[in-house]
Structures are given as structure tokens and as C-alpha cells.
């Protein structure tokens, strides 16, 4: 994505509780002379701020032009990940565009291939099996979180439908009572004027 040099860009990630999130990013600055983005942006860093669903700051740190950040969510819900450059130029003179390459991995734990190659085949199978079990636990946790969200959504839908039904019944009763009152008023009016 692209942002201005002094602009803040936020991304919302829906993350289950107790989940490791790892993000890699790389910043490129627009070069006016080449009319292209430079391969790197030396001297330019990024403030990365992560906020939990309860507006608690989980991570707030300055990184370089490319880096890796990680955090563990302790609550399920929408986490806000914000990026802003550390440019010290004034907003008027800071007209450069920045391109940010971002890769966010939720709940993944990567195998260290050098450790696996250093061990014999039995240990390699054991490490891979542990990694698969860990991924299964993550998938199970993700499914539980989605079930929880679906249950909340269903409950909200049922409450909304119930409220609509009661509102319709109340409107019908009000209309019937107003109709009866109007008929009675007109009848009394016609009797008082001796038209009936």
C-alpha cells in the first residue's frame, strides 16, 4: 500500500485470543528524478503501533526501513495495526510517497530448517510432527473463535428480529386504537350535530 511521508495508515486484523502475530514490512521511497520507488529508504523508519480491541496498546516501537514485528493477542477481536514514518520533515515539505510491502502471518510458527538439518531423521520427523500438532491447535482455536463470532451474530440477529416483531405488534395496536378513537369521535360529532 502507499502512504504519504507524514501520514498514518492503520490495518484492522481480526485475531483470536492467545495467537502469535508476526509481521514483516519493507519501506520504499518515491524518487522524483527516476519516477520510481527506490529499492530501500535509508534513514527512514516506521513507528508500528498495535492496539487491542479494548484500546490497550500492545506494541509501540520504532523500526528501520524494513523489519519484523511480533505480538501475541490476549483477547479475541479486531486489533488495529498502525504504521507511520519517522520523517522529521514538516508536513508542507514532506511530499514523498512511500510504498510499504507488508506480510502479516497470524498464528504461524516457522520451522528452523538449519536446526532440522542438524538432527537425524527421527528427530526431524518428531519436530515436523510437533509443528503439525501446533498448527492443528491453531486451526482448532481459529474455528472456536469463528464459532464464537457466529454465535454472537446469531444472537444479535434473533434479538433484532424479536424487536422488529414487537415493534410491528405495537404499531398495529396503536393504529387500531387510533382508528377506534376516530370512529367514536366522528360518531359523537355526528350525534351532537344531529346528523344521525
PDB file of N, CA and C in Angstrom, residues 92-128:
ATOM      1  N   UNK A  92       4.433  20.293   5.085  1.00  0.00           N
ATOM      2  CA  UNK A  92       4.405  21.016   3.805  1.00  0.00           C
ATOM      3  C   UNK A  92       5.503  20.507   2.874  1.00  0.00           C
ATOM      4  N   UNK A  93       6.699  20.236   3.443  1.00  0.00           N
ATOM      5  CA  UNK A  93       7.823  19.805   2.608  1.00  0.00           C
ATOM      6  C   UNK A  93       7.912  18.291   2.482  1.00  0.00           C
ATOM      7  N   UNK A  94       7.183  17.571   3.292  1.00  0.00           N
ATOM      8  CA  UNK A  94       7.238  16.102   3.252  1.00  0.00           C
ATOM      9  C   UNK A  94       6.228  15.590   2.238  1.00  0.00           C
ATOM     10  N   UNK A  95       6.563  15.755   0.970  1.00  0.00           N
ATOM     11  CA  UNK A  95       5.626  15.377  -0.086  1.00  0.00           C
ATOM     12  C   UNK A  95       5.892  14.016  -0.694  1.00  0.00           C
ATOM     13  N   UNK A  96       6.866  13.287  -0.170  1.00  0.00           N
ATOM     14  CA  UNK A  96       7.207  11.996  -0.761  1.00  0.00           C
ATOM     15  C   UNK A  96       6.122  10.959  -0.505  1.00  0.00           C
ATOM     16  N   UNK A  97       5.979  10.085  -1.489  1.00  0.00           N
ATOM     17  CA  UNK A  97       5.111   8.925  -1.315  1.00  0.00           C
ATOM     18  C   UNK A  97       5.976   7.771  -0.837  1.00  0.00           C
ATOM     19  N   UNK A  98       5.383   6.941  -0.011  1.00  0.00           N
ATOM     20  CA  UNK A  98       6.064   5.743   0.464  1.00  0.00           C
ATOM     21  C   UNK A  98       5.249   4.523   0.035  1.00  0.00           C
ATOM     22  N   UNK A  99       5.947   3.492  -0.363  1.00  0.00           N
ATOM     23  CA  UNK A  99       5.301   2.210  -0.662  1.00  0.00           C
ATOM     24  C   UNK A  99       5.732   1.244   0.436  1.00  0.00           C
ATOM     25  N   UNK A 100       4.743   0.601   1.047  1.00  0.00           N
ATOM     26  CA  UNK A 100       5.034  -0.346   2.122  1.00  0.00           C
ATOM     27  C   UNK A 100       4.587  -1.734   1.681  1.00  0.00           C
ATOM     28  N   UNK A 101       5.532  -2.654   1.692  1.00  0.00           N
ATOM     29  CA  UNK A 101       5.229  -4.062   1.434  1.00  0.00           C
ATOM     30  C   UNK A 101       5.027  -4.704   2.797  1.00  0.00           C
ATOM     31  N   UNK A 102       3.871  -5.296   3.015  1.00  0.00           N
ATOM     32  CA  UNK A 102       3.531  -5.832   4.331  1.00  0.00           C
ATOM     33  C   UNK A 102       3.074  -7.280   4.207  1.00  0.00           C
ATOM     34  N   UNK A 103       3.604  -8.107   5.076  1.00  0.00           N
ATOM     35  CA  UNK A 103       3.205  -9.516   5.140  1.00  0.00           C
ATOM     36  C   UNK A 103       2.904  -9.820   6.598  1.00  0.00           C
ATOM     37  N   UNK A 104       1.632 -10.115   6.899  1.00  0.00           N
ATOM     38  CA  UNK A 104       1.224 -10.425   8.270  1.00  0.00           C
ATOM     39  C   UNK A 104       0.830 -11.891   8.322  1.00  0.00           C
ATOM     40  N   UNK A 105       1.446 -12.613   9.233  1.00  0.00           N
ATOM     41  CA  UNK A 105       1.125 -14.029   9.427  1.00  0.00           C
ATOM     42  C   UNK A 105       0.527 -14.183  10.819  1.00  0.00           C
ATOM     43  N   UNK A 106      -0.680 -14.730  10.856  1.00  0.00           N
ATOM     44  CA  UNK A 106      -1.402 -14.884  12.117  1.00  0.00           C
ATOM     45  C   UNK A 106      -1.318 -16.340  12.553  1.00  0.00           C
ATOM     46  N   UNK A 107      -0.764 -16.580  13.732  1.00  0.00           N
ATOM     47  CA  UNK A 107      -0.751 -17.910  14.321  1.00  0.00           C
ATOM     48  C   UNK A 107       0.233 -18.883  13.733  1.00  0.00           C
ATOM     49  N   UNK A 108       1.175 -18.418  12.947  1.00  0.00           N
ATOM     50  CA  UNK A 108       2.130 -19.343  12.335  1.00  0.00           C
ATOM     51  C   UNK A 108       3.417 -19.381  13.150  1.00  0.00           C
ATOM     52  N   UNK A 109       3.952 -20.576  13.263  1.00  0.00           N
ATOM     53  CA  UNK A 109       5.260 -20.773  13.878  1.00  0.00           C
ATOM     54  C   UNK A 109       6.103 -21.494  12.841  1.00  0.00           C
ATOM     55  N   UNK A 110       7.208 -20.912  12.483  1.00  0.00           N
ATOM     56  CA  UNK A 110       8.001 -21.434  11.383  1.00  0.00           C
ATOM     57  C   UNK A 110       9.080 -22.383  11.890  1.00  0.00           C
ATOM     58  N   UNK A 111       9.312 -23.387  11.118  1.00  0.00           N
ATOM     59  CA  UNK A 111      10.369 -24.336  11.434  1.00  0.00           C
ATOM     60  C   UNK A 111      11.714 -23.750  11.033  1.00  0.00           C
ATOM     61  N   UNK A 112      12.693 -23.949  11.876  1.00  0.00           N
ATOM     62  CA  UNK A 112      14.054 -23.526  11.558  1.00  0.00           C
ATOM     63  C   UNK A 112      14.729 -24.684  10.831  1.00  0.00           C
ATOM     64  N   UNK A 113      14.886 -24.535   9.511  1.00  0.00           N
ATOM     65  CA  UNK A 113      15.418 -25.618   8.684  1.00  0.00           C
ATOM     66  C   UNK A 113      16.851 -25.992   9.069  1.00  0.00           C
ATOM     67  N   UNK A 114      17.634 -25.034   9.539  1.00  0.00           N
ATOM     68  CA  UNK A 114      19.018 -25.359   9.911  1.00  0.00           C
ATOM     69  C   UNK A 114      19.053 -26.289  11.123  1.00  0.00           C
ATOM     70  N   UNK A 115      18.108 -26.109  12.052  1.00  0.00           N
ATOM     71  CA  UNK A 115      18.047 -26.992  13.220  1.00  0.00           C
ATOM     72  C   UNK A 115      17.620 -28.388  12.787  1.00  0.00           C
ATOM     73  N   UNK A 116      16.666 -28.448  11.875  1.00  0.00           N
ATOM     74  CA  UNK A 116      16.174 -29.742  11.400  1.00  0.00           C
ATOM     75  C   UNK A 116      17.271 -30.503  10.665  1.00  0.00           C
ATOM     76  N   UNK A 117      18.034 -29.799   9.825  1.00  0.00           N
ATOM     77  CA  UNK A 117      19.090 -30.466   9.069  1.00  0.00           C
ATOM     78  C   UNK A 117      20.207 -30.958   9.975  1.00  0.00           C
ATOM     79  N   UNK A 118      20.408 -30.321  11.095  1.00  0.00           N
ATOM     80  CA  UNK A 118      21.480 -30.716  12.002  1.00  0.00           C
ATOM     81  C   UNK A 118      21.136 -31.987  12.776  1.00  0.00           C
ATOM     82  N   UNK A 119      19.894 -32.352  12.849  1.00  0.00           N
ATOM     83  CA  UNK A 119      19.469 -33.526  13.618  1.00  0.00           C
ATOM     84  C   UNK A 119      19.267 -34.711  12.687  1.00  0.00           C
ATOM     85  N   UNK A 120      19.165 -35.890  13.288  1.00  0.00           N
ATOM     86  CA  UNK A 120      18.948 -37.077  12.468  1.00  0.00           C
ATOM     87  C   UNK A 120      17.497 -37.161  12.017  1.00  0.00           C
ATOM     88  N   UNK A 121      17.182 -38.162  11.219  1.00  0.00           N
ATOM     89  CA  UNK A 121      15.860 -38.282  10.595  1.00  0.00           C
ATOM     90  C   UNK A 121      14.747 -38.464  11.619  1.00  0.00           C
ATOM     91  N   UNK A 122      14.990 -39.195  12.696  1.00  0.00           N
ATOM     92  CA  UNK A 122      13.942 -39.419  13.703  1.00  0.00           C
ATOM     93  C   UNK A 122      13.559 -38.098  14.352  1.00  0.00           C
ATOM     94  N   UNK A 123      14.563 -37.324  14.716  1.00  0.00           N
ATOM     95  CA  UNK A 123      14.274 -36.025  15.324  1.00  0.00           C
ATOM     96  C   UNK A 123      13.589 -35.093  14.333  1.00  0.00           C
ATOM     97  N   UNK A 124      13.961 -35.195  13.063  1.00  0.00           N
ATOM     98  CA  UNK A 124      13.329 -34.358  12.036  1.00  0.00           C
ATOM     99  C   UNK A 124      11.833 -34.671  11.957  1.00  0.00           C
ATOM    100  N   UNK A 125      11.499 -35.945  11.943  1.00  0.00           N
ATOM    101  CA  UNK A 125      10.089 -36.341  11.902  1.00  0.00           C
ATOM    102  C   UNK A 125       9.366 -35.876  13.162  1.00  0.00           C
ATOM    103  N   UNK A 126      10.033 -35.988  14.301  1.00  0.00           N
ATOM    104  CA  UNK A 126       9.427 -35.568  15.565  1.00  0.00           C
ATOM    105  C   UNK A 126       9.167 -34.054  15.573  1.00  0.00           C
ATOM    106  N   UNK A 127      10.143 -33.280  15.101  1.00  0.00           N
ATOM    107  CA  UNK A 127       9.985 -31.822  15.064  1.00  0.00           C
ATOM    108  C   UNK A 127       8.858 -31.431  14.100  1.00  0.00           C
ATOM    109  N   UNK A 128       8.828 -32.080  12.949  1.00  0.00           N
ATOM    110  CA  UNK A 128       7.756 -31.780  11.982  1.00  0.00           C
ATOM    111  C   UNK A 128       6.393 -32.175  12.537  1.00  0.00           C
TER     112      UNK A 128
END
